[in-house]
Coordinates of C-alpha atoms in Angstrom, one line a residue:
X77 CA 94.5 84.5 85.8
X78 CA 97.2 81.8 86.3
X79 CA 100.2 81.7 83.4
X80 CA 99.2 78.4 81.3
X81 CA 102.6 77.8 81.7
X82 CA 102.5 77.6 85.4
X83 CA 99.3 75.2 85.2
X84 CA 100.7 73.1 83.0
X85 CA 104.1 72.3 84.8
X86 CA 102.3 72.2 88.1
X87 CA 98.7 70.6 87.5
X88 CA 98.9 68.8 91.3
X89 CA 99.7 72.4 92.9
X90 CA 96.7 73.9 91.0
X91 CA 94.1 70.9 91.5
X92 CA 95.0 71.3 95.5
X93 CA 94.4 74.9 95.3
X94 CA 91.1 75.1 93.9
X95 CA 90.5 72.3 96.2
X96 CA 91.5 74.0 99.4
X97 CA 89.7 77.0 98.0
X98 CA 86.6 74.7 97.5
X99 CA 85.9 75.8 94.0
X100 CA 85.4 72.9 91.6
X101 CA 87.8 73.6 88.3
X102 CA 87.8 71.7 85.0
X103 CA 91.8 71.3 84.8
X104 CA 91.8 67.9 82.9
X105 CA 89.4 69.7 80.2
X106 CA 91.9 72.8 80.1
X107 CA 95.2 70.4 79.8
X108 CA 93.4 68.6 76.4
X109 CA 92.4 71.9 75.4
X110 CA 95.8 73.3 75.9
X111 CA 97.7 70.5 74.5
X112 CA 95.5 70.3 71.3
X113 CA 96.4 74.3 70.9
X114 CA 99.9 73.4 71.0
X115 CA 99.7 70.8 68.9
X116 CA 97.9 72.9 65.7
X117 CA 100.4 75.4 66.8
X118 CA 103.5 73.4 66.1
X119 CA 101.8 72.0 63.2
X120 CA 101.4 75.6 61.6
X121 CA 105.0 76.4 62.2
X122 CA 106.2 73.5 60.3
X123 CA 103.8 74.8 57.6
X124 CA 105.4 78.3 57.4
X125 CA 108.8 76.6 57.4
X126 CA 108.1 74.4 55.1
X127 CA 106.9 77.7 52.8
X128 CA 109.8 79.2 53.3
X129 CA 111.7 76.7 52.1
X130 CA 109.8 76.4 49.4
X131 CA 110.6 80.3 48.9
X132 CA 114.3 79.8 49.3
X133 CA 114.6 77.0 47.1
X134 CA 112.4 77.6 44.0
X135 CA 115.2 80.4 42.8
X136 CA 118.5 78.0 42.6
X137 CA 116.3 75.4 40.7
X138 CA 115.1 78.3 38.2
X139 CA 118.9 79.2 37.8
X140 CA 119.6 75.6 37.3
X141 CA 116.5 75.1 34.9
X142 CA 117.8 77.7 31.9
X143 CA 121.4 76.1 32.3
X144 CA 120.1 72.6 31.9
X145 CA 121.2 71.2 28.2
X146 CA 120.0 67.3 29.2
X147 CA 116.3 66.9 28.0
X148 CA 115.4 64.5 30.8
X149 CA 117.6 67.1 33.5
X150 CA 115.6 69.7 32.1
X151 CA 112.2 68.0 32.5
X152 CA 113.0 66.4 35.6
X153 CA 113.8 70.1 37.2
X154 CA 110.1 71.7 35.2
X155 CA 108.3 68.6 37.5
X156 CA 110.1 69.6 40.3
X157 CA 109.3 73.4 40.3
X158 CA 105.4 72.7 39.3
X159 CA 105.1 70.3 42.3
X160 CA 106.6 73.1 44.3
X161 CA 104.7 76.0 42.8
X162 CA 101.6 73.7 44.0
X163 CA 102.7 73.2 47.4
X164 CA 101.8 76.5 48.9
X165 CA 98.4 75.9 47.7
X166 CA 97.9 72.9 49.8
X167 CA 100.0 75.1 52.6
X168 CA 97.4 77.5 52.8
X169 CA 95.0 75.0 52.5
X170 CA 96.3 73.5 55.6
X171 CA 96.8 76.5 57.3
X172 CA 93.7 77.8 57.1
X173 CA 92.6 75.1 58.7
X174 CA 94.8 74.9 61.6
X175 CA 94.5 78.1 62.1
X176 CA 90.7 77.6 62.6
X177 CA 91.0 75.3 65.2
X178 CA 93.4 77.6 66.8
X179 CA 91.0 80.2 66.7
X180 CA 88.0 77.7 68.3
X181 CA 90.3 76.3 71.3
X182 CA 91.3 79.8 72.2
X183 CA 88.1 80.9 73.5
X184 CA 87.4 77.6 75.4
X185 CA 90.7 78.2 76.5
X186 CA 90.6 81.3 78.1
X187 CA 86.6 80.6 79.4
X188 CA 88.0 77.6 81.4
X189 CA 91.1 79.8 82.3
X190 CA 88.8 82.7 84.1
X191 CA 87.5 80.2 86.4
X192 CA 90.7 78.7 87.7
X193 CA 91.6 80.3 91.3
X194 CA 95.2 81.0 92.4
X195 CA 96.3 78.4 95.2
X196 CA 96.6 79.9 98.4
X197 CA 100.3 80.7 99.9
X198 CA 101.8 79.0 102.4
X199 CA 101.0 80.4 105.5
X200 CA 97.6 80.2 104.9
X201 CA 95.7 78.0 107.3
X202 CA 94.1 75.6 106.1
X203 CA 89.9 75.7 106.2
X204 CA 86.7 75.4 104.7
X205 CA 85.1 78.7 105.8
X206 CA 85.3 81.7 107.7
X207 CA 84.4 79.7 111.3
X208 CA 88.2 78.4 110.5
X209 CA 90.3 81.7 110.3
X210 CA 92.8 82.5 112.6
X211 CA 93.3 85.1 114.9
X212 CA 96.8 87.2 114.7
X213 CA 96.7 89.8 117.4
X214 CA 94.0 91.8 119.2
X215 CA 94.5 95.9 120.0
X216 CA 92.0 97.9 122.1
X217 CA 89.5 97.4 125.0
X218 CA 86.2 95.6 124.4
X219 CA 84.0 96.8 127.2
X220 CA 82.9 94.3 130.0
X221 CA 80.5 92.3 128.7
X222 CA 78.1 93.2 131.8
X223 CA 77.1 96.9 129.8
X224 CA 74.1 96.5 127.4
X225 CA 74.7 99.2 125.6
X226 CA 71.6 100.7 123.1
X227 CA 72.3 99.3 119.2
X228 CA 73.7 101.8 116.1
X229 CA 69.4 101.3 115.1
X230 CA 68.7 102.6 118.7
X231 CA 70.8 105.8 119.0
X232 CA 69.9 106.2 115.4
X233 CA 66.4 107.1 115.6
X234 CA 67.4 108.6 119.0
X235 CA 69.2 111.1 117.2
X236 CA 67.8 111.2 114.5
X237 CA 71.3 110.2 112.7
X238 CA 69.1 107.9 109.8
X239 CA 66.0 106.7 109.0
X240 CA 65.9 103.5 107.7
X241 CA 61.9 103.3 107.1
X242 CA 62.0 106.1 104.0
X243 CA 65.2 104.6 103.1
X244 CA 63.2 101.0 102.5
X245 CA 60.4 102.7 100.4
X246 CA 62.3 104.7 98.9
X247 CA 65.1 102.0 97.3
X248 CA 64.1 98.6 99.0
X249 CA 65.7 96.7 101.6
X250 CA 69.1 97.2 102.8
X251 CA 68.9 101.0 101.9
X252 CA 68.9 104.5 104.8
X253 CA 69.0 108.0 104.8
X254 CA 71.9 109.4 106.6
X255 CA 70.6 112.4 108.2
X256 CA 72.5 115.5 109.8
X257 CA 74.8 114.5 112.2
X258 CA 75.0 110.9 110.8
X259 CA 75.2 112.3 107.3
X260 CA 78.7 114.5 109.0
X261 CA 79.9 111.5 110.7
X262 CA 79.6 109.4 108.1
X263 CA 81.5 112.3 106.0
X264 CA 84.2 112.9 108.6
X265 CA 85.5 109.0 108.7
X266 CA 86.3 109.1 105.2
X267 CA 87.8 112.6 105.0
X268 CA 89.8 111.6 108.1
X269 CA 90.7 108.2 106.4
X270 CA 91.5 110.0 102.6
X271 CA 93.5 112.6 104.7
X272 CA 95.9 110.1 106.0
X273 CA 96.3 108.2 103.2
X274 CA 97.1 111.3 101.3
X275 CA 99.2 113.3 103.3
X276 CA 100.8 111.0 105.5
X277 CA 101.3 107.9 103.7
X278 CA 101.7 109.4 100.3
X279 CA 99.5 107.7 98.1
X280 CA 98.3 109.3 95.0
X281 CA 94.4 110.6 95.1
X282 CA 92.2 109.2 92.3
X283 CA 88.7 109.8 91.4
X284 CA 87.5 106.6 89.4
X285 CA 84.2 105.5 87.4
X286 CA 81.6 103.6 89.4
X287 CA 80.4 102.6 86.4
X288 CA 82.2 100.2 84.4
X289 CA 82.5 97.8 80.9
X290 CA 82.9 94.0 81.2
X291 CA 86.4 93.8 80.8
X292 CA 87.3 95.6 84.0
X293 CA 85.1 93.6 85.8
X294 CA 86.5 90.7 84.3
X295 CA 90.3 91.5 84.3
X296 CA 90.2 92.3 88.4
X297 CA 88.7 89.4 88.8
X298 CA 84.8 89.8 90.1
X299 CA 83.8 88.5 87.2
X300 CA 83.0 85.6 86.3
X301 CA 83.0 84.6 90.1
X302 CA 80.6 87.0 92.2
X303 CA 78.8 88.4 89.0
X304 CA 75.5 87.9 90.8
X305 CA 76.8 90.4 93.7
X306 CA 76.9 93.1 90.3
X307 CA 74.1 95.5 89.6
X308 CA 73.5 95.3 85.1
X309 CA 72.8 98.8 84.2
X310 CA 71.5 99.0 80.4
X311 CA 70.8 96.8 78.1
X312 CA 72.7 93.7 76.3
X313 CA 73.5 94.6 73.0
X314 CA 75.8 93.2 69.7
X315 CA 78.5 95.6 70.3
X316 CA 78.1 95.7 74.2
X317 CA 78.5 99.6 74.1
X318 CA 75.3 99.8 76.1
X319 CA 75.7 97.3 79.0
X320 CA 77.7 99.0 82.7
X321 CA 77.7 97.5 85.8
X322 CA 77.8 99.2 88.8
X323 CA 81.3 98.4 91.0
X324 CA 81.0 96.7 94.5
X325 CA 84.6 98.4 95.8
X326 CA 87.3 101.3 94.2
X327 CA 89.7 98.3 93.8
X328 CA 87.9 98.1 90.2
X329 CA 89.0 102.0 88.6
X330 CA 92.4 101.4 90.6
X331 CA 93.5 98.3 89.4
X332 CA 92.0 98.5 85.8
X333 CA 93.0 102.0 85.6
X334 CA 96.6 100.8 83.6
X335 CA 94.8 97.8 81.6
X336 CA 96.4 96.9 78.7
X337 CA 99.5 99.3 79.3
X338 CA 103.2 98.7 79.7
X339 CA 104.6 100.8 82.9
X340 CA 107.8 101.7 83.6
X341 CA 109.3 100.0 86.2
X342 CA 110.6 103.8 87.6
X343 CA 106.8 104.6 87.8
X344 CA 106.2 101.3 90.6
X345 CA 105.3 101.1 93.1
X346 CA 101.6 103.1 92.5
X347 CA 100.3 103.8 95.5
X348 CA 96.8 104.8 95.3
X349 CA 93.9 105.3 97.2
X350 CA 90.0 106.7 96.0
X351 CA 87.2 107.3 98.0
X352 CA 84.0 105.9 95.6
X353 CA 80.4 104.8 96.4
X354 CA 80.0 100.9 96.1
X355 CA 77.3 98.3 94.9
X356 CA 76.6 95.2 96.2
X357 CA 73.3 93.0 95.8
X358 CA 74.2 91.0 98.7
X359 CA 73.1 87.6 96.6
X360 CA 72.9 84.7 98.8
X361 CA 72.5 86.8 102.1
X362 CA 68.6 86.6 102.2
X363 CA 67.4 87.1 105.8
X364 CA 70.9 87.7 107.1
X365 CA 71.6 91.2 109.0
X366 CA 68.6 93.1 107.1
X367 CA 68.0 95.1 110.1
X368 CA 70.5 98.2 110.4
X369 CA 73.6 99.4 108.7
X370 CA 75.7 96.4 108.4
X371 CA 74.7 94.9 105.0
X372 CA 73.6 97.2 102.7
X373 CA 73.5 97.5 99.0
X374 CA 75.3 101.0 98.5
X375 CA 78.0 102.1 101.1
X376 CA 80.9 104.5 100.5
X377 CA 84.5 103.3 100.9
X378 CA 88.1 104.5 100.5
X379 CA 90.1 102.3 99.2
X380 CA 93.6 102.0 98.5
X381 CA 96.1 99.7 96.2
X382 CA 99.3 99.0 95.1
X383 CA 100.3 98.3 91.8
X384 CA 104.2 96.8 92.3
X385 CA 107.1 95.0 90.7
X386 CA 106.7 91.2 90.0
X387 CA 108.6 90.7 93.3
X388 CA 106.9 88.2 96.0
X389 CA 108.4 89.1 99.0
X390 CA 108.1 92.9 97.4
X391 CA 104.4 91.9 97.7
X392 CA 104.7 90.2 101.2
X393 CA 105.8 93.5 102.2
X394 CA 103.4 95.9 101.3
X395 CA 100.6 93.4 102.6
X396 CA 101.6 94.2 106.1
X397 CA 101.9 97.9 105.4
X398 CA 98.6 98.1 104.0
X399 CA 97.2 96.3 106.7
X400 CA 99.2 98.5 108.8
X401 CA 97.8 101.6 107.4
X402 CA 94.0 100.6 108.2
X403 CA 95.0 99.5 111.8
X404 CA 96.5 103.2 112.0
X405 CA 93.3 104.4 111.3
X406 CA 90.9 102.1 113.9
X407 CA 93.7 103.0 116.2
X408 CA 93.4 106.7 116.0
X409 CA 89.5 106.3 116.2
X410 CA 90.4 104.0 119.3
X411 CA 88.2 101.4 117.9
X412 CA 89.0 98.0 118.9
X413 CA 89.6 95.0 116.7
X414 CA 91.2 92.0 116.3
X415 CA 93.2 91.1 113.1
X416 CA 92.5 87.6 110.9
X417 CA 94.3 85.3 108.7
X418 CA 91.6 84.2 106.6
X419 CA 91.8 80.3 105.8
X420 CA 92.0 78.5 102.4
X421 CA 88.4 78.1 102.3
X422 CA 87.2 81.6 102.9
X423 CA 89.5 83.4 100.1
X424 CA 88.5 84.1 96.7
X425 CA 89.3 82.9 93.8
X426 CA 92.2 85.4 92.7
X427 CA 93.5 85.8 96.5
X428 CA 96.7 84.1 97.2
X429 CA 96.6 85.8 100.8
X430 CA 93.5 87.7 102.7
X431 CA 93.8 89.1 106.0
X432 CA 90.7 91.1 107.6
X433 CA 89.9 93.2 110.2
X434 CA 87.5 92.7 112.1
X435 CA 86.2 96.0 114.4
X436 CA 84.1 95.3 118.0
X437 CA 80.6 95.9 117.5
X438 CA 78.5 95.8 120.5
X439 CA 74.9 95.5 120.0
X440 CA 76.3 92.3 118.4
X441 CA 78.7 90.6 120.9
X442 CA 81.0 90.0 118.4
X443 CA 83.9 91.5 116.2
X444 CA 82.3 92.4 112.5
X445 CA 84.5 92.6 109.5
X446 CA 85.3 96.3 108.6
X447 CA 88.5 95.5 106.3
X448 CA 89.7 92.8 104.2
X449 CA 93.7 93.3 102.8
X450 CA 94.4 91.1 99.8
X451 CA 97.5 89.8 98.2
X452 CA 97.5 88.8 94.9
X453 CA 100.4 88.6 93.0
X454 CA 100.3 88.7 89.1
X455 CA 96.6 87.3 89.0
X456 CA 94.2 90.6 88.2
X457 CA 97.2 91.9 86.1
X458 CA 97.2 89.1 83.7
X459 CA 93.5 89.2 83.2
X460 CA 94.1 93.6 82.9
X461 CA 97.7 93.0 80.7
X462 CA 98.9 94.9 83.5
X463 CA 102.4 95.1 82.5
X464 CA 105.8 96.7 83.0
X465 CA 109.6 97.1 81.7
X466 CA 112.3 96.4 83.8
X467 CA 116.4 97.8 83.8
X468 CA 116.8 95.4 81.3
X469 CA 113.7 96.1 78.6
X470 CA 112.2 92.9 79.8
X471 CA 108.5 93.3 80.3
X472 CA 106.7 91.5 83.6
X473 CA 103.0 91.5 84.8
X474 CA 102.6 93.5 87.6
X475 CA 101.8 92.5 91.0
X476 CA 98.5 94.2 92.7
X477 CA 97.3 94.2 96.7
X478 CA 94.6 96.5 97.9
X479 CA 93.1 97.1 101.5
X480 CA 90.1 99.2 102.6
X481 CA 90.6 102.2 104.5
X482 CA 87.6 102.8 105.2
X483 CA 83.9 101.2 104.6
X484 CA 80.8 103.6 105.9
X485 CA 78.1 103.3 107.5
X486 CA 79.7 100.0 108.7
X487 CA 82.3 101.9 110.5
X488 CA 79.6 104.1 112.1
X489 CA 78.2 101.0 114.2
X490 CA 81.3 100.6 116.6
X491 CA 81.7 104.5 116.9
X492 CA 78.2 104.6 117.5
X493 CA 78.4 102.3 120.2
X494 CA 81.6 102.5 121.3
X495 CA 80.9 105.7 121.9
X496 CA 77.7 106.2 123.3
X497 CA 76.7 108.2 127.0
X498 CA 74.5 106.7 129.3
X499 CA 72.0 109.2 128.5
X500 CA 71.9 108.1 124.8
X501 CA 74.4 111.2 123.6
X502 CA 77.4 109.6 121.6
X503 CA 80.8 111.5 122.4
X504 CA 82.3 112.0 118.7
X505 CA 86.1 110.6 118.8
X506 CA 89.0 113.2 119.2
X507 CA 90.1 112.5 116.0
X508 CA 86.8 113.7 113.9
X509 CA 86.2 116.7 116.1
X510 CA 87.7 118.8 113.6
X511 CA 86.0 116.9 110.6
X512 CA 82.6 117.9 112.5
X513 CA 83.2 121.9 112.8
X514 CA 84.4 121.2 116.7
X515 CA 81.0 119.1 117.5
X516 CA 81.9 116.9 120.8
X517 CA 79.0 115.3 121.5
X518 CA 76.0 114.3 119.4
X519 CA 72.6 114.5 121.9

């Protein structure tokens, strides 16, 4: 969420934003809205003022009343104290219904608030989808393009690595079995990637729900943008104690772990990583990759964030070291990918930066996105109250980034491939041998 403040002093800023962004925002609405609060606000002060006054002068003219030996003083201080002891009626009067409209702007307020998207930062290019994103750097060999190697579906059933037929009827489209060696694969990627993560880069370990309330949704910013990529578990109720939805990525329990708390700056940055199973409907994707494991409904993925100081360039900076830490990892698989400034049109609405990864994928001729590192300033942790107290005792809102790690089975498809023999045995990379009890080779 953006500070009101900030929209209001830069309206032009925000209206090209959202328009970069391609998301159509009600700004003009929000500025009456805004300015009418204001208004009933300043209007109440002068209410409460005007009571204490009221307060502060009622005892001198008592005092002067019982000294007052003039009939006409004497009457003309009784008409004065009446009109004042009738005053605070009407105050409250008044009041009451200011405060009303206070309380009916608010809610419009923040409504129209949720839905206004954080311009992008400078050096992002500018686009209106993904077909515009720019290319950074490249790392690793793609194979000649003369070798038609056999598809992640092919060696699959080869090896009988997952079945994607019983995984249909079981759960629908978009659902496997990961069986045996696919199931230990799968497995090793993300105890290799929580491993690193852990021991080597030093973030903190966290187990977090999958299954969350509204408001954590709502204050990292998938709702009320990409609710219809949620899965609804339970029913809608008066209280909302019933109603969960399930969480598409472990940025949700990270981020909204601190919501509504006021951190010590000696406890920033929090570097932490979870490995959680993820939900997605994949709304809008109908008829797009349905064959394999690339878009599926329920995936596994570690993921790791940064809760920081409201510093940018504090933020700039760990944006390349989490990007850094999930090239480590593709590197160490020897996977080869290419690295992506994402445009103005293909980030979200609470991104003010997004750089993927995107990992070579034979069968499809083409680099597929694997990771997607996003920098977003104070935006999820004013929607959370994500907050913290500096030297000084001054409070902030807390900046947040996060990264994947690690997504599987997507990653599976370049090792898979990548990977693969002639004969249709896939060599399992040096660096999950010991993740697979010293397997080499999967035939």
């Amino acid at each position: 969420m953006l500070d009101i403040k900030f929209i209001r002093e830069s309206p032009d800023l925000v209206r090209r934003g959202a328009a970069a962004k391609n998301i159509s925002i009600e700004l003009d609405t929000l500025l009456t809205l805004d300015e009418q609060r204001r208004s009933a606000q300043t209007q109440l002060q002068a209410l409460v003022t005007e009571q204490n006054q009221i307060s502060r002068d009622i005892g001198p003219l008592m005092g002067q009343l019982k000294k007052a030996a003039d009939p006409a003083v004497k009457a003309s201080l009784e008409a004065r104290i009446e009109s004042m002891r009738r005053r605070p009626t009407e105050l409250k009067a008044q009041a009451a219904a200011l405060e009303e409209q206070i309380k009916t702007l608010e809610p419009q307020i923040d409504a129209i608030l949720l839905t206004i998207p954080q311009p992008p930062d400078e050096d992002v290019p500018a686009g209106k989808s993904a077909e515009d994103n720019v290319e950074l750097r490249r790392w690793g060999q793609v194979p000649p393009p003369d070798v038609t190697p056999r598809s992640h579906v092919e060696l699959g059933q080869r090896l009988k690595l997952f079945d994607l037929e019983r995984g249909v009827k079981l759960a629908g489209s978009r659902s496997y079995f990961l069986l045996g060696a696919g199931a230990l694969l799968h497995q090793a990627v993300l105890r290799l990637a929580m491993d690193m993560m852990v021991h080597e880069k030093g973030f903190t370990p966290v187990t977090v729900p999958v299954l969350v309330k509204e408001p954590a949704m709502r204050g990292t910013g998938f709702f009320p943008a990409g609710r219809e990529q949620a899965y609804r578990v339970g029913e809608i109720n008066e209280s909302g104690d019933d109603e969960r939805f399930l969480t598409g990525t472990g940025e949700v329990g990270l981020t909204a772990m601190h919501m509504d708390e006021i951190l010590d700056y000696s406890q920033l940055p929090l570097k932490l990583v979870t490995q959680s199973t993820c939900f997605r409907r994949e709304a809008g994707t109908y008829g797009k990759d349905t064959t394999g494991l690339y878009r599926i409904h329920q995936f596994d993925k570690v993921e790791q964030v940064i809760i920081g100081r409201a510093d940018r360039n504090e933020s700039i900076n760990w944006h390349q070291q989490i990007l850094a830490n999930s090239e480590a990892l593709l590197q160490r698989l020897n996977l080869p990918y290419r690295v992506m400034q994402c445009c103005s049109g293909d980030l979200g609405p609470k991104n003010a930066s997004m750089i993927d990864i995107e990992t070579w994928m034979p069968s499809r001729q083409a680099y597929g996105e694997t990771h997607s590192a996003s920098r977003l300033y104070d935006y999820q942790a004013r929607r959370c109250n994500l907050r913290y107290r500096d030297e000084t005792g001054k409070v902030h809102f807390c900046h947040t980034l996060n990264n994947t790690v690690a997504a599987s089975p997507r990653i599976l498809i370049p090792i898979l491939e990548l990977y693969q023999n002639p004969d249709g045995s896939v060599r399992v990379p040096e660096a999950l041998v010991s993740y697979m009890n010293g397997l080499t080779v999967i035939a």
